[in-house]
């Protein structure tokens, strides 16, 4: 076997370098053709991804699909806020890049008890959810419905700072007064709680004022309440229903 000379080794090394460079250029050219400005669509049979960002041409976020670990922090009114827990999510962003709603979902059994929830929300401008389609189940409690909430006209970052300051105030009239403009009460609920189908209408303080129910015993009733929860009128009138009809 002939021992290669230094000159032949040098020629082989140069050839390998040229081959590697040519292969790299060919690969880069292929990627540029496939994904460059002239490409209109890429097709995949299947793709695994932990997070997918849908952006405008400027790079501005419009939709994010993510697993729970890569879910972005809430960005509202130009500020990032801490997120209360993480789940897989599809998040929506408005023209200013602020989060404006989304879909979150989770479900599992913990110590033999179901813990599951799904929520599709639409947020008030620079605030939090004002419209929600929700399902939640924990142990034996199950809720399914549509919920409408009032939100204060305070940007969410400032709202969060005021709530933190309120929590540090001593109990008393001043603390109660500071909470009023920060409340986000329910105003409408339409849905099912356990075996009760219900429509609730709330006042601005979040107190139920009208209840329309079909309960677990298939009994239907309509109730009007005052601001303390006292029933002012109930239909059918239970007292009148017990009285004999006239002429009997």
PDB file of C-alpha atoms in Angstrom:
ATOM      1  CA  UNK A   1       0.000   0.000   0.000  1.00  0.00           C
ATOM      2  CA  UNK A   2       1.424   3.326  -1.087  1.00  0.00           C
ATOM      3  CA  UNK A   3       1.860   5.881   1.660  1.00  0.00           C
ATOM      4  CA  UNK A   4       0.120   9.169   0.718  1.00  0.00           C
ATOM      5  CA  UNK A   5       2.395  12.138   0.290  1.00  0.00           C
ATOM      6  CA  UNK A   6       1.886  15.486   1.982  1.00  0.00           C
ATOM      7  CA  UNK A   7       0.842  16.969  -1.359  1.00  0.00           C
ATOM      8  CA  UNK A   8      -1.871  14.360  -1.897  1.00  0.00           C
ATOM      9  CA  UNK A   9      -3.183  14.830   1.640  1.00  0.00           C
ATOM     10  CA  UNK A  10      -3.379  18.560   1.085  1.00  0.00           C
ATOM     11  CA  UNK A  11      -5.332  18.007  -2.161  1.00  0.00           C
ATOM     12  CA  UNK A  12      -7.808  15.703  -0.333  1.00  0.00           C
ATOM     13  CA  UNK A  13      -8.294  18.211   2.461  1.00  0.00           C
ATOM     14  CA  UNK A  14      -8.963  21.005  -0.053  1.00  0.00           C
ATOM     15  CA  UNK A  15     -11.451  18.761  -1.862  1.00  0.00           C
ATOM     16  CA  UNK A  16     -13.291  17.974   1.386  1.00  0.00           C
ATOM     17  CA  UNK A  17     -13.407  21.663   2.274  1.00  0.00           C
ATOM     18  CA  UNK A  18     -14.811  22.513  -1.145  1.00  0.00           C
ATOM     19  CA  UNK A  19     -17.378  19.710  -0.842  1.00  0.00           C
ATOM     20  CA  UNK A  20     -18.502  20.879   2.613  1.00  0.00           C
ATOM     21  CA  UNK A  21     -18.776  24.483   1.438  1.00  0.00           C
ATOM     22  CA  UNK A  22     -20.756  23.508  -1.639  1.00  0.00           C
ATOM     23  CA  UNK A  23     -23.159  21.342   0.383  1.00  0.00           C
ATOM     24  CA  UNK A  24     -23.708  24.151   2.893  1.00  0.00           C
ATOM     25  CA  UNK A  25     -24.399  26.698   0.160  1.00  0.00           C
ATOM     26  CA  UNK A  26     -26.845  24.309  -1.516  1.00  0.00           C
ATOM     27  CA  UNK A  27     -28.727  23.779   1.765  1.00  0.00           C
ATOM     28  CA  UNK A  28     -28.883  27.506   2.515  1.00  0.00           C
ATOM     29  CA  UNK A  29     -30.092  28.221  -1.031  1.00  0.00           C
ATOM     30  CA  UNK A  30     -32.839  25.609  -0.661  1.00  0.00           C
ATOM     31  CA  UNK A  31     -34.016  27.137   2.629  1.00  0.00           C
ATOM     32  CA  UNK A  32     -34.032  30.628   1.156  1.00  0.00           C
ATOM     33  CA  UNK A  33     -36.122  29.447  -1.776  1.00  0.00           C
ATOM     34  CA  UNK A  34     -38.533  27.529   0.473  1.00  0.00           C
ATOM     35  CA  UNK A  35     -38.988  30.191   3.154  1.00  0.00           C
ATOM     36  CA  UNK A  36     -37.823  33.418   1.563  1.00  0.00           C
ATOM     37  CA  UNK A  37     -39.941  36.435   0.548  1.00  0.00           C
ATOM     38  CA  UNK A  38     -40.985  34.741  -2.669  1.00  0.00           C
ATOM     39  CA  UNK A  39     -42.429  31.744  -0.848  1.00  0.00           C
ATOM     40  CA  UNK A  40     -46.148  31.973  -0.173  1.00  0.00           C
ATOM     41  CA  UNK A  41     -46.797  28.716   1.667  1.00  0.00           C
ATOM     42  CA  UNK A  42     -44.965  25.870   3.358  1.00  0.00           C
ATOM     43  CA  UNK A  43     -46.761  22.578   3.845  1.00  0.00           C
ATOM     44  CA  UNK A  44     -46.130  20.037   6.599  1.00  0.00           C
ATOM     45  CA  UNK A  45     -47.879  16.735   7.218  1.00  0.00           C
ATOM     46  CA  UNK A  46     -47.244  17.061  10.942  1.00  0.00           C
ATOM     47  CA  UNK A  47     -45.314  19.406  13.188  1.00  0.00           C
ATOM     48  CA  UNK A  48     -44.514  19.403  16.919  1.00  0.00           C
ATOM     49  CA  UNK A  49     -44.131  22.817  18.470  1.00  0.00           C
ATOM     50  CA  UNK A  50     -44.132  24.183  22.032  1.00  0.00           C
ATOM     51  CA  UNK A  51     -45.182  27.679  20.990  1.00  0.00           C
ATOM     52  CA  UNK A  52     -46.455  29.223  17.774  1.00  0.00           C
ATOM     53  CA  UNK A  53     -46.629  32.994  17.227  1.00  0.00           C
ATOM     54  CA  UNK A  54     -48.935  34.517  14.596  1.00  0.00           C
ATOM     55  CA  UNK A  55     -47.524  37.949  13.774  1.00  0.00           C
ATOM     56  CA  UNK A  56     -48.068  40.873  11.450  1.00  0.00           C
ATOM     57  CA  UNK A  57     -45.421  41.783   8.862  1.00  0.00           C
ATOM     58  CA  UNK A  58     -44.022  44.193  11.449  1.00  0.00           C
ATOM     59  CA  UNK A  59     -43.499  41.307  13.897  1.00  0.00           C
ATOM     60  CA  UNK A  60     -46.324  42.447  16.187  1.00  0.00           C
ATOM     61  CA  UNK A  61     -48.020  39.550  18.004  1.00  0.00           C
ATOM     62  CA  UNK A  62     -51.666  38.822  17.158  1.00  0.00           C
ATOM     63  CA  UNK A  63     -52.164  35.204  18.354  1.00  0.00           C
ATOM     64  CA  UNK A  64     -49.993  32.917  20.484  1.00  0.00           C
ATOM     65  CA  UNK A  65     -50.558  29.149  20.791  1.00  0.00           C
ATOM     66  CA  UNK A  66     -48.433  27.675  23.548  1.00  0.00           C
ATOM     67  CA  UNK A  67     -47.986  24.898  26.046  1.00  0.00           C
ATOM     68  CA  UNK A  68     -48.157  25.849  29.714  1.00  0.00           C
ATOM     69  CA  UNK A  69     -44.407  26.336  30.200  1.00  0.00           C
ATOM     70  CA  UNK A  70     -44.055  28.754  27.264  1.00  0.00           C
ATOM     71  CA  UNK A  71     -47.220  30.773  27.852  1.00  0.00           C
ATOM     72  CA  UNK A  72     -46.191  34.466  27.749  1.00  0.00           C
ATOM     73  CA  UNK A  73     -46.777  36.856  30.625  1.00  0.00           C
ATOM     74  CA  UNK A  74     -49.872  39.056  30.262  1.00  0.00           C
ATOM     75  CA  UNK A  75     -48.976  42.243  28.385  1.00  0.00           C
ATOM     76  CA  UNK A  76     -51.600  44.954  28.916  1.00  0.00           C
ATOM     77  CA  UNK A  77     -51.400  48.735  28.481  1.00  0.00           C
ATOM     78  CA  UNK A  78     -47.693  48.489  27.670  1.00  0.00           C
ATOM     79  CA  UNK A  79     -46.709  46.511  30.775  1.00  0.00           C
ATOM     80  CA  UNK A  80     -45.971  42.872  31.547  1.00  0.00           C
ATOM     81  CA  UNK A  81     -47.944  41.494  34.491  1.00  0.00           C
ATOM     82  CA  UNK A  82     -47.536  38.312  36.530  1.00  0.00           C
ATOM     83  CA  UNK A  83     -49.826  35.517  35.395  1.00  0.00           C
ATOM     84  CA  UNK A  84     -51.927  33.740  37.993  1.00  0.00           C
ATOM     85  CA  UNK A  85     -51.053  30.144  37.113  1.00  0.00           C
ATOM     86  CA  UNK A  86     -50.194  28.682  33.727  1.00  0.00           C
ATOM     87  CA  UNK A  87     -52.110  26.394  31.393  1.00  0.00           C
ATOM     88  CA  UNK A  88     -51.933  25.614  27.672  1.00  0.00           C
ATOM     89  CA  UNK A  89     -53.449  28.604  25.906  1.00  0.00           C
ATOM     90  CA  UNK A  90     -54.454  30.405  22.737  1.00  0.00           C
ATOM     91  CA  UNK A  91     -54.031  34.124  23.454  1.00  0.00           C
ATOM     92  CA  UNK A  92     -55.339  37.078  21.418  1.00  0.00           C
ATOM     93  CA  UNK A  93     -53.602  40.467  21.041  1.00  0.00           C
ATOM     94  CA  UNK A  94     -55.094  43.788  19.919  1.00  0.00           C
ATOM     95  CA  UNK A  95     -53.633  46.369  17.526  1.00  0.00           C
ATOM     96  CA  UNK A  96     -51.507  47.820  20.342  1.00  0.00           C
ATOM     97  CA  UNK A  97     -49.953  44.453  21.215  1.00  0.00           C
ATOM     98  CA  UNK A  98     -52.005  44.135  24.394  1.00  0.00           C
ATOM     99  CA  UNK A  99     -53.545  40.826  25.423  1.00  0.00           C
ATOM    100  CA  UNK A 100     -57.308  41.001  24.811  1.00  0.00           C
ATOM    101  CA  UNK A 101     -58.629  37.503  25.517  1.00  0.00           C
ATOM    102  CA  UNK A 102     -57.971  33.862  24.880  1.00  0.00           C
ATOM    103  CA  UNK A 103     -58.717  30.214  25.460  1.00  0.00           C
ATOM    104  CA  UNK A 104     -57.215  28.273  28.376  1.00  0.00           C
ATOM    105  CA  UNK A 105     -57.881  24.655  29.338  1.00  0.00           C
ATOM    106  CA  UNK A 106     -56.789  21.972  31.784  1.00  0.00           C
ATOM    107  CA  UNK A 107     -58.110  18.768  33.351  1.00  0.00           C
ATOM    108  CA  UNK A 108     -56.875  15.986  35.586  1.00  0.00           C
ATOM    109  CA  UNK A 109     -57.708  13.906  38.627  1.00  0.00           C
ATOM    110  CA  UNK A 110     -56.053  14.793  41.928  1.00  0.00           C
ATOM    111  CA  UNK A 111     -56.404  12.216  44.697  1.00  0.00           C
ATOM    112  CA  UNK A 112     -59.315  10.695  42.790  1.00  0.00           C
ATOM    113  CA  UNK A 113     -61.136  14.036  42.433  1.00  0.00           C
ATOM    114  CA  UNK A 114     -61.729  15.783  39.102  1.00  0.00           C
ATOM    115  CA  UNK A 115     -60.130  19.200  38.602  1.00  0.00           C
ATOM    116  CA  UNK A 116     -60.968  20.520  35.135  1.00  0.00           C
ATOM    117  CA  UNK A 117     -61.714  23.823  33.471  1.00  0.00           C
ATOM    118  CA  UNK A 118     -61.987  25.474  30.071  1.00  0.00           C
ATOM    119  CA  UNK A 119     -62.477  29.180  29.543  1.00  0.00           C
ATOM    120  CA  UNK A 120     -62.881  31.371  26.452  1.00  0.00           C
ATOM    121  CA  UNK A 121     -62.634  35.037  27.401  1.00  0.00           C
ATOM    122  CA  UNK A 122     -62.856  38.441  25.725  1.00  0.00           C
ATOM    123  CA  UNK A 123     -61.229  41.320  27.597  1.00  0.00           C
ATOM    124  CA  UNK A 124     -62.299  44.902  28.047  1.00  0.00           C
ATOM    125  CA  UNK A 125     -59.852  47.329  26.414  1.00  0.00           C
ATOM    126  CA  UNK A 126     -56.704  47.524  28.577  1.00  0.00           C
ATOM    127  CA  UNK A 127     -58.488  45.538  31.279  1.00  0.00           C
ATOM    128  CA  UNK A 128     -59.398  41.932  32.022  1.00  0.00           C
ATOM    129  CA  UNK A 129     -62.143  39.542  30.950  1.00  0.00           C
ATOM    130  CA  UNK A 130     -65.590  41.069  30.568  1.00  0.00           C
ATOM    131  CA  UNK A 131     -67.203  38.187  28.616  1.00  0.00           C
ATOM    132  CA  UNK A 132     -66.517  34.539  29.440  1.00  0.00           C
ATOM    133  CA  UNK A 133     -67.691  31.124  28.292  1.00  0.00           C
ATOM    134  CA  UNK A 134     -66.693  28.814  31.118  1.00  0.00           C
ATOM    135  CA  UNK A 135     -66.761  25.192  32.211  1.00  0.00           C
ATOM    136  CA  UNK A 136     -65.298  24.197  35.563  1.00  0.00           C
ATOM    137  CA  UNK A 137     -65.495  21.065  37.657  1.00  0.00           C
ATOM    138  CA  UNK A 138     -63.967  20.366  41.043  1.00  0.00           C
ATOM    139  CA  UNK A 139     -64.926  17.306  43.092  1.00  0.00           C
ATOM    140  CA  UNK A 140     -68.759  17.236  42.911  1.00  0.00           C
ATOM    141  CA  UNK A 141     -69.240  20.884  41.853  1.00  0.00           C
ATOM    142  CA  UNK A 142     -69.792  21.599  38.161  1.00  0.00           C
ATOM    143  CA  UNK A 143     -70.433  24.942  36.462  1.00  0.00           C
ATOM    144  CA  UNK A 144     -71.152  25.610  32.784  1.00  0.00           C
ATOM    145  CA  UNK A 145     -72.234  28.946  31.409  1.00  0.00           C
ATOM    146  CA  UNK A 146     -71.828  32.432  30.026  1.00  0.00           C
ATOM    147  CA  UNK A 147     -70.699  35.171  32.393  1.00  0.00           C
ATOM    148  CA  UNK A 148     -70.628  38.947  31.846  1.00  0.00           C
ATOM    149  CA  UNK A 149     -68.680  41.154  34.247  1.00  0.00           C
ATOM    150  CA  UNK A 150     -68.286  44.880  34.854  1.00  0.00           C
ATOM    151  CA  UNK A 151     -64.719  46.131  34.708  1.00  0.00           C
ATOM    152  CA  UNK A 152     -63.466  49.454  36.096  1.00  0.00           C
ATOM    153  CA  UNK A 153     -62.210  52.081  33.640  1.00  0.00           C
ATOM    154  CA  UNK A 154     -58.690  51.729  35.049  1.00  0.00           C
ATOM    155  CA  UNK A 155     -55.852  50.178  33.013  1.00  0.00           C
ATOM    156  CA  UNK A 156     -55.097  46.725  34.355  1.00  0.00           C
ATOM    157  CA  UNK A 157     -51.520  47.475  35.562  1.00  0.00           C
ATOM    158  CA  UNK A 158     -52.760  50.436  37.629  1.00  0.00           C
ATOM    159  CA  UNK A 159     -55.705  48.367  38.807  1.00  0.00           C
ATOM    160  CA  UNK A 160     -53.302  45.674  40.062  1.00  0.00           C
ATOM    161  CA  UNK A 161     -51.173  48.257  41.913  1.00  0.00           C
ATOM    162  CA  UNK A 162     -54.255  49.731  43.600  1.00  0.00           C
ATOM    163  CA  UNK A 163     -55.435  46.285  44.677  1.00  0.00           C
ATOM    164  CA  UNK A 164     -52.024  45.585  46.204  1.00  0.00           C
ATOM    165  CA  UNK A 165     -52.178  48.870  48.119  1.00  0.00           C
ATOM    166  CA  UNK A 166     -55.745  48.121  49.226  1.00  0.00           C
ATOM    167  CA  UNK A 167     -54.700  44.736  50.644  1.00  0.00           C
ATOM    168  CA  UNK A 168     -52.170  46.504  52.873  1.00  0.00           C
ATOM    169  CA  UNK A 169     -54.707  48.958  54.317  1.00  0.00           C
ATOM    170  CA  UNK A 170     -56.102  48.398  57.830  1.00  0.00           C
ATOM    171  CA  UNK A 171     -59.705  47.197  58.025  1.00  0.00           C
ATOM    172  CA  UNK A 172     -62.267  49.937  58.294  1.00  0.00           C
ATOM    173  CA  UNK A 173     -64.440  52.390  56.318  1.00  0.00           C
ATOM    174  CA  UNK A 174     -61.481  53.779  54.366  1.00  0.00           C
ATOM    175  CA  UNK A 175     -60.526  50.320  53.128  1.00  0.00           C
ATOM    176  CA  UNK A 176     -64.132  49.565  52.150  1.00  0.00           C
ATOM    177  CA  UNK A 177     -64.356  52.849  50.229  1.00  0.00           C
ATOM    178  CA  UNK A 178     -61.046  52.201  48.418  1.00  0.00           C
ATOM    179  CA  UNK A 179     -62.320  48.849  47.155  1.00  0.00           C
ATOM    180  CA  UNK A 180     -65.508  50.118  45.498  1.00  0.00           C
ATOM    181  CA  UNK A 181     -63.942  51.535  42.301  1.00  0.00           C
ATOM    182  CA  UNK A 182     -61.772  48.410  41.948  1.00  0.00           C
ATOM    183  CA  UNK A 183     -64.538  45.825  41.977  1.00  0.00           C
ATOM    184  CA  UNK A 184     -65.308  43.693  38.933  1.00  0.00           C
ATOM    185  CA  UNK A 185     -68.754  42.292  39.768  1.00  0.00           C
ATOM    186  CA  UNK A 186     -70.750  39.766  37.780  1.00  0.00           C
ATOM    187  CA  UNK A 187     -73.709  41.346  35.965  1.00  0.00           C
ATOM    188  CA  UNK A 188     -75.155  38.382  34.012  1.00  0.00           C
ATOM    189  CA  UNK A 189     -74.878  34.606  34.318  1.00  0.00           C
ATOM    190  CA  UNK A 190     -76.657  32.155  32.022  1.00  0.00           C
ATOM    191  CA  UNK A 191     -75.917  28.499  32.480  1.00  0.00           C
ATOM    192  CA  UNK A 192     -76.010  25.485  34.769  1.00  0.00           C
ATOM    193  CA  UNK A 193     -74.653  25.050  38.263  1.00  0.00           C
ATOM    194  CA  UNK A 194     -74.706  21.389  39.279  1.00  0.00           C
ATOM    195  CA  UNK A 195     -78.325  20.349  38.532  1.00  0.00           C
ATOM    196  CA  UNK A 196     -79.787  23.889  38.465  1.00  0.00           C
ATOM    197  CA  UNK A 197     -80.364  25.681  35.162  1.00  0.00           C
ATOM    198  CA  UNK A 198     -80.273  29.409  35.880  1.00  0.00           C
ATOM    199  CA  UNK A 199     -80.319  32.964  34.635  1.00  0.00           C
ATOM    200  CA  UNK A 200     -79.013  35.512  37.174  1.00  0.00           C
ATOM    201  CA  UNK A 201     -79.034  39.300  36.767  1.00  0.00           C
ATOM    202  CA  UNK A 202     -76.856  41.286  39.196  1.00  0.00           C
ATOM    203  CA  UNK A 203     -76.772  44.932  40.238  1.00  0.00           C
ATOM    204  CA  UNK A 204     -73.647  47.120  40.026  1.00  0.00           C
ATOM    205  CA  UNK A 205     -72.504  45.894  43.434  1.00  0.00           C
ATOM    206  CA  UNK A 206     -72.602  42.291  42.232  1.00  0.00           C
ATOM    207  CA  UNK A 207     -75.714  41.346  44.216  1.00  0.00           C
ATOM    208  CA  UNK A 208     -78.228  39.047  42.449  1.00  0.00           C
ATOM    209  CA  UNK A 209     -81.495  40.935  41.875  1.00  0.00           C
ATOM    210  CA  UNK A 210     -83.347  38.560  39.530  1.00  0.00           C
ATOM    211  CA  UNK A 211     -83.107  34.752  39.542  1.00  0.00           C
ATOM    212  CA  UNK A 212     -84.772  32.510  36.983  1.00  0.00           C
ATOM    213  CA  UNK A 213     -84.305  28.870  37.965  1.00  0.00           C
ATOM    214  CA  UNK A 214     -85.242  25.328  37.092  1.00  0.00           C
ATOM    215  CA  UNK A 215     -83.871  23.346  40.017  1.00  0.00           C
ATOM    216  CA  UNK A 216     -82.823  19.719  40.458  1.00  0.00           C
ATOM    217  CA  UNK A 217     -86.454  18.756  41.187  1.00  0.00           C
ATOM    218  CA  UNK A 218     -87.600  20.296  37.856  1.00  0.00           C
ATOM    219  CA  UNK A 219     -89.338  23.109  39.749  1.00  0.00           C
ATOM    220  CA  UNK A 220     -89.335  26.443  37.905  1.00  0.00           C
ATOM    221  CA  UNK A 221     -89.402  29.785  39.714  1.00  0.00           C
ATOM    222  CA  UNK A 222     -88.666  33.458  39.218  1.00  0.00           C
ATOM    223  CA  UNK A 223     -87.405  35.553  42.138  1.00  0.00           C
ATOM    224  CA  UNK A 224     -86.925  39.303  42.592  1.00  0.00           C
ATOM    225  CA  UNK A 225     -84.519  40.292  45.374  1.00  0.00           C
ATOM    226  CA  UNK A 226     -83.435  43.473  47.128  1.00  0.00           C
ATOM    227  CA  UNK A 227     -79.839  44.597  47.622  1.00  0.00           C
ATOM    228  CA  UNK A 228     -79.494  42.474  50.770  1.00  0.00           C
ATOM    229  CA  UNK A 229     -80.601  39.233  49.105  1.00  0.00           C
ATOM    230  CA  UNK A 230     -84.128  39.279  50.583  1.00  0.00           C
ATOM    231  CA  UNK A 231     -86.771  37.887  48.195  1.00  0.00           C
ATOM    232  CA  UNK A 232     -89.293  40.624  47.388  1.00  0.00           C
ATOM    233  CA  UNK A 233     -91.458  38.528  45.094  1.00  0.00           C
ATOM    234  CA  UNK A 234     -91.480  34.933  43.922  1.00  0.00           C
ATOM    235  CA  UNK A 235     -93.363  33.472  40.967  1.00  0.00           C
ATOM    236  CA  UNK A 236     -95.266  31.272  41.274  1.00  0.00           C
ATOM    237  CA  UNK A 237     -96.350  32.716  44.599  1.00  0.00           C
ATOM    238  CA  UNK A 238     -95.958  29.805  46.997  1.00  0.00           C
ATOM    239  CA  UNK A 239     -98.440  31.258  49.491  1.00  0.00           C
ATOM    240  CA  UNK A 240    -101.146  31.742  46.842  1.00  0.00           C
ATOM    241  CA  UNK A 241    -100.497  28.304  45.368  1.00  0.00           C
ATOM    242  CA  UNK A 242    -101.550  26.757  48.678  1.00  0.00           C
ATOM    243  CA  UNK A 243    -104.878  28.634  48.781  1.00  0.00           C
ATOM    244  CA  UNK A 244    -107.967  26.943  47.293  1.00  0.00           C
ATOM    245  CA  UNK A 245    -109.223  28.547  44.133  1.00  0.00           C
ATOM    246  CA  UNK A 246    -112.386  30.663  44.401  1.00  0.00           C
ATOM    247  CA  UNK A 247    -115.600  28.700  44.060  1.00  0.00           C
ATOM    248  CA  UNK A 248    -114.042  25.443  45.223  1.00  0.00           C
TER     249      UNK A 248
END
